[in-house]
Coordinates of C-alpha atoms in Angstrom, one line a residue:
Chain B
M1 CA 71.5 -234.3 26.3
L2 CA 69.6 -233.3 29.6
T3 CA 66.0 -233.1 28.8
K4 CA 63.6 -230.6 29.8
A5 CA 61.3 -230.3 32.2
P6 CA 59.0 -232.3 33.9
H7 CA 61.0 -234.9 34.6
L8 CA 60.0 -238.1 36.3
F9 CA 61.9 -237.2 38.7
D10 CA 60.6 -234.1 39.6
D11 CA 57.1 -234.8 39.4
A12 CA 58.1 -237.6 42.0
T13 CA 59.9 -234.8 44.8
R14 CA 56.9 -232.1 43.4
V15 CA 55.5 -230.1 46.7
T16 CA 53.0 -227.3 46.8
A17 CA 54.2 -224.6 48.9
G18 CA 52.9 -223.7 52.9
D19 CA 53.8 -220.9 55.4
S20 CA 54.8 -224.4 58.7
R21 CA 52.2 -227.2 56.3
W22 CA 53.7 -228.1 52.9
Q23 CA 52.1 -231.3 50.5
G24 CA 53.6 -233.9 48.6
Q25 CA 52.4 -237.4 47.1
T26 CA 54.0 -240.0 46.4
S27 CA 55.0 -241.5 42.8
Q28 CA 53.7 -244.9 41.6
D29 CA 57.5 -244.5 39.3
Y30 CA 59.9 -243.8 42.4
W31 CA 57.3 -246.7 44.3
A32 CA 59.8 -249.9 45.7
F33 CA 58.6 -253.2 47.4
V34 CA 56.4 -252.3 50.2
G35 CA 56.4 -248.2 50.5
P36 CA 58.5 -245.2 48.0
F37 CA 61.5 -245.2 47.7
G38 CA 63.4 -243.5 50.2
G39 CA 65.5 -241.7 48.1
V40 CA 62.6 -240.0 47.0
T41 CA 60.9 -239.2 50.3
A42 CA 64.5 -237.5 51.7
A43 CA 64.6 -235.4 48.5
T44 CA 61.0 -234.5 48.7
M45 CA 61.6 -233.3 52.7
L46 CA 65.1 -232.1 50.9
R47 CA 63.1 -230.1 48.1
A48 CA 60.5 -228.5 50.6
L49 CA 63.4 -227.1 52.6
I50 CA 64.9 -225.5 49.6
D51 CA 62.1 -224.3 48.7
H52 CA 61.2 -222.2 51.6
P53 CA 61.4 -218.4 52.1
Q54 CA 63.3 -219.1 55.0
R55 CA 65.8 -221.0 54.0
S56 CA 69.3 -219.7 53.8
G57 CA 72.4 -221.2 52.7
D58 CA 73.1 -224.4 50.5
P59 CA 72.3 -228.3 52.4
L60 CA 75.5 -229.6 54.0
A61 CA 72.9 -232.3 56.6
L62 CA 70.1 -234.0 56.0
T63 CA 69.1 -237.4 58.5
V64 CA 66.1 -239.2 57.9
N65 CA 63.8 -241.0 59.5
F66 CA 62.1 -243.4 58.3
C67 CA 59.6 -243.8 61.4
A68 CA 56.9 -246.0 59.3
L69 CA 55.5 -246.5 56.1
I70 CA 54.3 -244.0 54.3
A71 CA 51.1 -245.2 52.7
E72 CA 49.9 -244.1 48.9
G73 CA 49.0 -241.0 48.1
D74 CA 49.0 -237.4 50.0
F75 CA 50.9 -235.9 52.6
D76 CA 52.0 -233.4 55.2
L77 CA 55.3 -231.9 55.0
D78 CA 55.4 -229.9 58.5
V79 CA 59.0 -227.6 58.6
R80 CA 60.2 -226.5 61.4
L81 CA 63.2 -223.7 61.3
V82 CA 64.4 -224.7 64.7
K83 CA 67.8 -222.3 65.1
A84 CA 68.8 -219.8 62.8
N85 CA 72.3 -218.4 63.1
R86 CA 74.7 -216.1 60.7
S87 CA 75.8 -218.8 58.9
T88 CA 73.7 -222.3 59.7
Q89 CA 70.0 -222.9 59.8
H90 CA 68.9 -225.6 61.7
W91 CA 65.4 -227.5 60.2
T92 CA 63.1 -230.2 60.7
V93 CA 60.6 -231.4 58.6
E94 CA 57.9 -234.3 59.8
L95 CA 55.6 -236.7 57.4
T96 CA 52.2 -237.2 58.3
Q97 CA 48.9 -238.3 56.3
G98 CA 45.6 -237.6 57.1
G99 CA 46.9 -236.7 60.6
S100 CA 48.7 -239.9 61.4
D101 CA 51.2 -239.9 63.4
V102 CA 54.9 -239.2 62.1
M103 CA 55.9 -241.6 59.2
T104 CA 59.0 -239.9 58.5
L105 CA 60.9 -237.1 59.7
A106 CA 64.2 -235.3 58.8
T107 CA 66.4 -232.5 60.8
A108 CA 68.5 -230.5 58.2
V109 CA 71.1 -228.3 58.1
F110 CA 72.0 -225.3 56.1
A111 CA 74.9 -223.5 55.5
E112 CA 76.5 -220.4 53.8
R113 CA 79.6 -222.1 52.7
R114 CA 83.1 -219.6 53.5
P115 CA 86.4 -219.9 51.2
S116 CA 88.5 -221.9 53.3
W117 CA 91.7 -224.2 53.1
S118 CA 90.7 -227.1 51.4
H119 CA 91.5 -230.8 50.7
Q120 CA 89.8 -233.9 50.2
Q121 CA 92.2 -236.8 51.5
A122 CA 89.7 -239.4 49.9
P123 CA 91.2 -240.6 46.9
F124 CA 89.3 -240.7 43.7
P125 CA 88.1 -244.7 42.6
Q126 CA 89.0 -245.8 39.6
A127 CA 86.8 -246.9 37.3
R128 CA 86.2 -247.5 33.9
P129 CA 83.6 -245.0 31.4
F130 CA 79.7 -245.0 32.1
E131 CA 79.7 -245.5 28.6
Q132 CA 81.6 -249.4 28.5
I133 CA 79.3 -250.7 30.6
Q134 CA 76.6 -252.7 30.4
P135 CA 73.3 -251.1 32.1
Y136 CA 71.8 -252.9 35.0
A137 CA 68.8 -254.4 33.1
K138 CA 67.2 -256.7 36.4
V139 CA 64.2 -254.4 37.4
A140 CA 62.3 -256.3 40.6
A141 CA 60.7 -252.3 42.0
P142 CA 59.6 -249.5 40.1
W143 CA 62.3 -246.6 41.2
I144 CA 64.8 -249.1 40.1
R145 CA 63.7 -248.5 36.8
Q146 CA 64.3 -244.7 36.8
Y147 CA 68.3 -245.1 37.7
D148 CA 70.6 -245.9 34.9
F149 CA 72.9 -248.2 36.9
R150 CA 76.3 -249.1 35.9
F151 CA 78.4 -251.8 38.1
V152 CA 82.2 -251.5 37.9
E153 CA 82.6 -253.9 41.3
G154 CA 80.1 -255.8 43.2
H155 CA 78.1 -255.9 40.6
A156 CA 73.7 -256.8 42.0
D157 CA 73.8 -261.0 41.7
F158 CA 70.6 -262.0 43.7
S159 CA 70.4 -265.3 42.6
G160 CA 71.2 -267.0 45.8
A161 CA 74.3 -268.6 44.2
K162 CA 76.8 -267.2 45.6
Y163 CA 78.7 -268.7 48.8
T164 CA 77.9 -266.2 51.6
P165 CA 78.7 -264.0 52.7
A166 CA 80.2 -262.1 50.3
S167 CA 81.4 -258.4 50.0
A168 CA 79.1 -255.6 50.2
Y169 CA 81.2 -253.8 48.3
S170 CA 80.4 -251.6 45.5
K171 CA 81.3 -249.4 43.3
L172 CA 78.7 -248.0 40.6
W173 CA 78.2 -245.0 39.0
I174 CA 74.5 -244.2 38.9
G175 CA 72.6 -241.2 37.2
D176 CA 69.0 -240.7 36.3
R177 CA 68.3 -243.3 33.6
V178 CA 66.5 -240.4 31.7
P179 CA 69.4 -238.2 32.1
R180 CA 68.7 -234.9 34.1
K181 CA 71.4 -232.7 35.3
I182 CA 72.3 -233.9 39.1
D183 CA 71.5 -231.2 41.9
M184 CA 71.3 -231.4 45.8
L185 CA 68.1 -233.4 44.7
S186 CA 69.0 -235.9 42.9
L187 CA 72.3 -236.8 45.3
M188 CA 70.5 -236.7 48.0
S189 CA 69.0 -239.3 46.7
M190 CA 70.6 -241.2 44.8
S191 CA 72.4 -241.4 47.9
D192 CA 69.6 -243.7 49.0
A193 CA 70.3 -246.1 46.2
F194 CA 72.4 -248.2 46.6
F195 CA 70.8 -251.7 47.0
G196 CA 70.8 -253.2 50.4
R197 CA 74.7 -254.4 51.7
V198 CA 72.9 -257.1 52.9
F199 CA 71.4 -258.1 49.6
H200 CA 75.0 -258.3 48.1
A201 CA 76.9 -260.0 51.9
R202 CA 74.1 -262.6 51.3
G203 CA 73.8 -262.3 47.6
E204 CA 69.9 -263.0 47.4
L205 CA 67.1 -261.1 48.6
V206 CA 65.6 -260.6 51.9
P207 CA 63.4 -258.4 53.1
F208 CA 65.0 -254.8 54.1
G209 CA 64.0 -251.3 54.6
T210 CA 65.8 -247.9 55.9
V211 CA 65.5 -247.0 59.2
S212 CA 68.1 -243.4 59.3
L213 CA 69.7 -242.6 56.5
T214 CA 72.4 -239.6 57.0
T215 CA 74.1 -237.2 54.1
Y216 CA 76.5 -235.2 54.2
F217 CA 77.2 -232.8 51.0
H218 CA 81.0 -231.6 50.1
A219 CA 80.2 -229.1 47.1
D220 CA 77.5 -226.4 47.8
V221 CA 75.0 -224.8 45.6
E222 CA 77.0 -223.8 43.3
E223 CA 80.2 -225.9 42.9
L224 CA 77.6 -229.2 42.5
A225 CA 75.8 -226.8 39.0
A226 CA 79.1 -226.1 37.6
E227 CA 80.7 -230.1 37.8
D228 CA 77.1 -229.9 35.0
I229 CA 77.0 -233.7 35.5
S230 CA 74.1 -236.6 35.1
R231 CA 75.9 -239.3 37.2
V232 CA 77.9 -239.9 40.2
L233 CA 80.6 -242.4 40.6
A234 CA 79.3 -244.2 43.7
V235 CA 80.9 -246.5 46.1
A236 CA 78.8 -248.5 49.1
D237 CA 80.0 -250.3 51.4
A238 CA 79.1 -251.8 54.9
K239 CA 80.8 -253.3 57.7
I240 CA 78.0 -255.2 59.6
F241 CA 75.2 -257.1 59.9
H242 CA 74.1 -257.6 63.2
K243 CA 70.7 -259.0 65.5
S244 CA 68.8 -257.4 62.9
Y245 CA 70.3 -254.4 61.7
G246 CA 73.0 -253.5 59.1
D247 CA 75.1 -250.6 58.5
Q248 CA 76.3 -249.1 55.4
N249 CA 78.8 -246.3 54.1
G250 CA 78.8 -244.8 51.1
E251 CA 80.4 -241.4 48.6
L252 CA 78.9 -240.1 45.8
W253 CA 82.2 -238.6 42.9
S254 CA 81.9 -236.3 40.0
P255 CA 83.5 -237.7 37.3
S256 CA 85.9 -234.8 37.9
G257 CA 87.2 -236.3 40.9
R258 CA 85.3 -234.4 43.1
L259 CA 83.2 -235.9 46.5
L260 CA 80.3 -234.7 46.3
A261 CA 78.5 -236.2 49.9
T262 CA 79.4 -239.1 51.8
T263 CA 76.2 -240.7 53.1
T264 CA 75.7 -243.4 56.2
Q265 CA 72.7 -245.6 56.9
I266 CA 71.8 -248.1 59.2
A267 CA 69.0 -250.7 58.0
Y268 CA 66.3 -253.6 59.3
F269 CA 66.4 -257.0 57.4
K270 CA 65.6 -260.0 58.1
A271 CA 67.7 -263.3 57.4
Chain E
M1 CA 89.2 -252.5 88.5
L2 CA 86.1 -250.3 87.9
T3 CA 85.5 -247.8 90.5
K4 CA 82.0 -247.5 92.6
A5 CA 79.0 -244.5 91.2
P6 CA 79.7 -241.8 91.3
H7 CA 81.8 -241.3 88.5
L8 CA 82.2 -237.6 87.1
F9 CA 80.9 -239.0 83.7
D10 CA 77.3 -240.5 85.9
D11 CA 77.7 -237.1 88.0
A12 CA 78.3 -235.0 84.3
T13 CA 75.3 -236.6 82.5
R14 CA 73.0 -237.0 85.1
V15 CA 69.4 -235.6 84.4
T16 CA 66.2 -235.2 86.5
A17 CA 62.9 -237.1 85.6
G18 CA 60.0 -234.9 83.6
D19 CA 56.5 -236.1 82.5
S20 CA 58.6 -235.2 78.7
R21 CA 60.9 -232.2 80.1
W22 CA 63.5 -233.1 81.7
Q23 CA 66.6 -231.0 83.3
G24 CA 70.8 -231.5 83.4
Q25 CA 73.6 -229.0 83.4
T26 CA 77.0 -228.5 82.0
S27 CA 79.8 -230.0 83.7
Q28 CA 83.1 -228.1 84.2
D29 CA 84.7 -231.6 84.4
Y30 CA 83.8 -232.1 81.4
W31 CA 83.9 -228.1 79.4
A32 CA 85.6 -228.4 75.9
F33 CA 87.5 -224.8 74.5
V34 CA 84.3 -222.6 73.9
G35 CA 80.8 -224.7 75.6
P36 CA 79.8 -228.2 77.0
F37 CA 82.1 -230.8 75.0
G38 CA 79.8 -232.6 72.5
G39 CA 79.6 -235.9 73.8
V40 CA 78.7 -235.8 76.7
T41 CA 75.7 -233.6 75.6
A42 CA 75.2 -236.3 73.1
A43 CA 75.2 -238.6 76.2
T44 CA 72.9 -236.8 78.4
M45 CA 70.2 -236.7 76.3
L46 CA 70.5 -240.8 75.8
R47 CA 70.4 -240.9 78.5
A48 CA 67.2 -238.8 79.1
L49 CA 65.5 -241.5 76.2
I50 CA 67.4 -245.1 77.7
D51 CA 65.7 -243.6 81.4
H52 CA 62.8 -242.5 80.4
P53 CA 59.8 -245.0 81.4
Q54 CA 58.0 -245.5 77.8
R55 CA 61.7 -246.2 76.5
S56 CA 61.6 -249.7 75.0
G57 CA 64.5 -250.7 73.4
D58 CA 67.9 -250.8 73.4
P59 CA 69.7 -247.4 71.5
L60 CA 70.0 -248.2 67.8
A61 CA 70.7 -244.3 66.5
L62 CA 71.6 -241.1 67.6
T63 CA 72.3 -237.4 65.4
V64 CA 73.0 -234.6 66.9
N65 CA 72.4 -231.0 65.6
F66 CA 74.9 -228.5 67.2
C67 CA 72.3 -226.2 66.6
A68 CA 74.3 -223.3 69.1
L69 CA 76.1 -223.3 72.3
I70 CA 74.4 -224.0 75.3
A71 CA 76.0 -222.0 78.5
E72 CA 77.6 -223.1 81.8
G73 CA 74.2 -224.0 83.8
D74 CA 71.3 -225.8 84.1
F75 CA 69.4 -226.9 80.7
D76 CA 65.7 -228.4 80.1
L77 CA 65.7 -231.9 77.5
D78 CA 61.8 -231.7 76.1
V79 CA 61.6 -235.2 75.1
R80 CA 59.2 -236.9 72.8
L81 CA 58.4 -240.1 71.0
V82 CA 57.3 -240.0 67.7
K83 CA 56.0 -242.6 66.9
A84 CA 56.3 -246.1 67.9
N85 CA 55.9 -249.4 66.3
R86 CA 56.5 -253.4 67.7
S87 CA 59.8 -253.6 67.7
T88 CA 61.7 -249.5 66.8
Q89 CA 60.6 -246.5 68.7
H90 CA 61.4 -242.6 67.2
W91 CA 61.9 -240.1 69.3
T92 CA 62.9 -236.6 69.1
V93 CA 65.3 -234.3 72.2
E94 CA 65.0 -231.2 71.7
L95 CA 67.9 -228.6 74.3
T96 CA 66.9 -225.3 75.8
Q97 CA 68.0 -222.7 78.4
G98 CA 65.0 -220.8 80.5
G99 CA 63.0 -220.9 77.7
S100 CA 65.8 -220.6 74.8
D101 CA 65.5 -221.3 70.8
V102 CA 66.9 -224.7 71.1
M103 CA 70.9 -224.8 71.5
T104 CA 71.0 -229.0 70.9
L105 CA 68.6 -231.0 68.5
A106 CA 68.6 -234.9 69.1
T107 CA 66.5 -237.8 67.5
A108 CA 67.5 -241.1 68.3
V109 CA 66.1 -245.0 67.5
F110 CA 65.6 -247.6 69.8
A111 CA 65.0 -251.1 68.6
E112 CA 64.1 -255.1 70.7
R113 CA 67.5 -256.4 68.4
R114 CA 66.1 -259.5 67.5
P115 CA 68.7 -262.5 66.8
S116 CA 69.1 -262.7 62.5
W117 CA 72.2 -264.0 60.4
S118 CA 75.6 -261.8 61.9
H119 CA 78.3 -261.1 59.8
Q120 CA 81.7 -258.7 60.9
Q121 CA 82.7 -257.1 57.7
A122 CA 85.3 -254.6 59.0
P123 CA 88.6 -256.1 59.8
F124 CA 89.6 -255.6 63.7
P125 CA 92.6 -252.9 63.9
Q126 CA 95.3 -254.7 64.7
A127 CA 96.8 -252.2 68.0
R128 CA 100.0 -252.6 70.5
P129 CA 98.1 -253.3 74.3
F130 CA 96.7 -250.2 76.1
E131 CA 99.4 -251.2 78.5
Q132 CA 102.6 -250.9 76.4
I133 CA 101.1 -247.3 74.9
Q134 CA 102.0 -243.8 77.6
P135 CA 98.9 -241.6 77.7
Y136 CA 98.5 -238.6 75.9
A137 CA 99.1 -236.3 78.2
K138 CA 98.5 -233.2 76.4
V139 CA 95.4 -231.4 78.0
A140 CA 94.0 -228.6 76.5
A141 CA 90.2 -228.2 77.5
P142 CA 89.0 -229.5 80.6
W143 CA 87.4 -232.9 78.8
I144 CA 90.3 -234.2 78.1
R145 CA 91.5 -234.7 81.6
Q146 CA 88.2 -237.0 81.8
Y147 CA 89.7 -239.1 79.4
D148 CA 92.6 -241.4 78.7
F149 CA 93.5 -241.5 75.3
R150 CA 96.6 -243.7 73.8
F151 CA 97.6 -242.9 70.7
V152 CA 98.7 -245.9 68.3
E153 CA 98.6 -244.2 65.2
G154 CA 97.9 -240.7 63.5
H155 CA 99.4 -239.1 67.0
A156 CA 98.1 -235.7 68.0
D157 CA 100.6 -233.2 67.4
F158 CA 99.1 -230.4 66.6
S159 CA 102.4 -228.4 66.5
G160 CA 101.8 -226.9 64.0
A161 CA 105.4 -228.2 62.8
K162 CA 104.4 -230.7 60.1
Y163 CA 104.5 -230.8 56.5
T164 CA 100.6 -230.4 55.8
P165 CA 98.7 -231.5 55.0
A166 CA 99.5 -234.8 57.1
S167 CA 97.0 -237.9 57.1
A168 CA 93.9 -237.3 59.6
Y169 CA 93.8 -241.1 60.0
S170 CA 93.6 -241.6 63.6
K171 CA 94.1 -245.5 65.7
L172 CA 93.4 -244.7 69.6
W173 CA 92.5 -246.6 72.4
I174 CA 90.0 -244.8 74.9
G175 CA 88.7 -244.8 78.4
D176 CA 87.8 -242.8 81.1
R177 CA 90.5 -241.2 82.7
V178 CA 88.9 -242.7 86.1
P179 CA 87.9 -247.1 84.9
R180 CA 84.4 -246.6 84.1
K181 CA 82.4 -250.0 83.1
I182 CA 82.0 -249.3 79.5
D183 CA 77.5 -248.6 78.3
M184 CA 76.3 -247.2 75.6
L185 CA 76.4 -243.9 77.5
S186 CA 80.1 -243.9 77.7
L187 CA 80.4 -245.0 74.2
M188 CA 78.5 -242.0 72.9
S189 CA 80.3 -240.0 74.2
M190 CA 83.8 -241.8 72.7
S191 CA 81.9 -241.0 69.6
D192 CA 82.5 -237.6 69.7
A193 CA 85.9 -238.2 72.0
F194 CA 88.3 -237.5 68.9
F195 CA 89.9 -235.1 68.0
G196 CA 89.3 -232.8 64.8
R197 CA 90.3 -233.8 62.2
V198 CA 91.1 -230.8 61.2
F199 CA 92.8 -230.8 63.5
H200 CA 95.3 -234.2 62.1
A201 CA 95.3 -232.8 58.7
R202 CA 96.6 -229.0 59.7
G203 CA 98.5 -230.2 62.7
E204 CA 97.9 -228.1 64.3
L205 CA 94.9 -226.7 66.3
V206 CA 92.2 -224.5 64.5
P207 CA 88.5 -223.0 65.5
F208 CA 86.7 -225.9 65.4
G209 CA 82.8 -227.3 65.9
T210 CA 80.9 -230.1 66.0
V211 CA 77.5 -229.2 63.5
S212 CA 76.2 -232.7 63.8
L213 CA 77.0 -236.4 64.2
T214 CA 75.2 -239.6 63.9
T215 CA 76.3 -242.4 65.8
Y216 CA 74.6 -246.3 64.8
F217 CA 75.2 -249.5 67.6
H218 CA 76.0 -252.5 66.5
A219 CA 75.0 -254.3 70.0
D220 CA 72.3 -254.2 71.7
V221 CA 72.8 -253.3 75.2
E222 CA 73.1 -257.1 77.7
E223 CA 76.2 -257.5 75.1
L224 CA 77.9 -254.6 75.5
A225 CA 76.9 -255.9 79.6
A226 CA 78.8 -259.2 78.1
E227 CA 81.7 -257.6 76.9
D228 CA 82.7 -255.8 80.5
I229 CA 85.2 -253.5 79.6
S230 CA 86.5 -250.1 80.4
R231 CA 88.2 -248.8 77.1
V232 CA 87.7 -248.6 73.1
L233 CA 90.2 -249.3 70.2
A234 CA 89.4 -246.1 67.9
V235 CA 90.0 -245.0 64.6
A236 CA 88.6 -242.0 62.5
D237 CA 89.8 -240.3 59.3
A238 CA 87.9 -237.9 56.8
K239 CA 87.0 -237.7 54.0
I240 CA 87.1 -234.3 52.4
F241 CA 88.2 -230.5 54.2
H242 CA 86.1 -227.8 51.8
K243 CA 84.3 -224.6 52.5
S244 CA 84.7 -224.0 56.0
Y245 CA 83.7 -227.8 56.9
G246 CA 85.2 -231.4 56.7
D247 CA 84.0 -234.5 58.3
Q248 CA 84.9 -237.5 60.7
N249 CA 83.9 -241.3 60.3
G250 CA 84.9 -243.8 63.0
E251 CA 84.9 -247.3 64.9
L252 CA 84.1 -248.0 68.3
W253 CA 85.9 -251.6 68.7
S254 CA 85.6 -254.2 72.0
P255 CA 89.4 -255.0 72.6
S256 CA 87.9 -258.9 72.0
G257 CA 87.5 -257.7 68.6
R258 CA 83.8 -256.5 68.4
L259 CA 82.7 -253.1 66.0
L260 CA 80.4 -251.7 69.0
A261 CA 79.6 -248.4 67.4
T262 CA 80.3 -246.5 64.1
T263 CA 79.7 -242.9 63.7
T264 CA 80.2 -239.7 61.6
Q265 CA 79.9 -236.3 61.7
I266 CA 80.3 -232.9 60.1
A267 CA 81.9 -230.1 61.2
Y268 CA 83.0 -226.4 60.6
F269 CA 86.1 -224.8 60.7
K270 CA 88.4 -222.3 60.5
A271 CA 91.5 -222.2 58.2

């Protein structure tokens, strides 16, 4: 079912190792309206950490602050291990282009996750099977073409015809358009693959940009690999839109009913 | 109703200005089990930014990564303006002690918030009035004594007698024990003032520590000042506890029904 490498996503998030400075490049395949799709930028920064020889443990938390628009082309990733403890590591990654100011700033926590009491309090969202739902076909930007979105609730109707404010809630299946086994990188990217909540609430597209994104991982690398999945069931919602900024919170679930990641972001909008 | 300065909270979060290096010190009044209460550390880092001569705009997002235990005493805050745009600023703050490794690492976004379409989708949690509820009286650590917690739902009963897992959800009023008008600093601190969700889920205290905390502000400084309040109605919940880490998400509301801040964190636990 899954393609052999190289997958477009792996091309888009490829990094070249350095000591503390790594290199990457933007991808036209994952281009958004005015810059690269933030999820792929976040995944690329995460890849530099996962591939780093000093890295130990699995991704636990990643926060990405989008400081300025990344231009098409090459970029540098300055990677720093800020603090290492017995079972956790704290990292920063700064993305620059040709000696520019920092365009994207990430902090990450990696952890050796030890067995413990386990309890999943959040209920698994019920959903019709992926196969029974038509894929979302409207492609407003290239990156959207790389994903297979199947809306269960809170469909993406941005025609402007709806009464506003509508609910900002969505439930959908998300997979790579060309199926790819889900790993920490694609999970990171998918945590930013929800459409702007303000689009749903207003029923129309408006100028929009994520400012800060935080994702927590609730399975380790081995557990995620054992799920052996190529899509997640995802829910996203918002609590408030006010004075040009709105929030988003989301969950990414394995079809087996396991909560893989939770995510939140704050985004700029103009409306 | 509100005391004149100096309030203990202002003592605890006091900073001495530098150019890029500021100074602060831990507070015995806000001491937690094995180090300073994280909310006060976060508020102190935020204060250094708010007081910084280059700062413009209001706090929008703050992420704090707790890398290592802060020892009692003085600390340095290395403050860096990473990127400034027309209406946003991106900052980092690194807390060190006597030239040590980084103990706490924060990234912050400040924004000039412009008028826009506004919509508060999240429902205001209904609650009995503050005055009708007994304050929480059990003080396991000094910092708890500095707050006036009044539980509406999901009371703090950590006697270990309850059937587990219980719900991790809590609704409570939070104010400073000595009333203090709520500003961005106390809002930041209160966003970390929930008891560990794992304590609620298990009905007992276990070893616990916040690893990463993110708070978004949904009112600007002027709007918050206009609320003129000394307490918030707060809700907190968790979605999962697994392999030694659990999440928390919360909301801080003005009694008038305005959503002031949302917060999420991931925390270590041993159980």
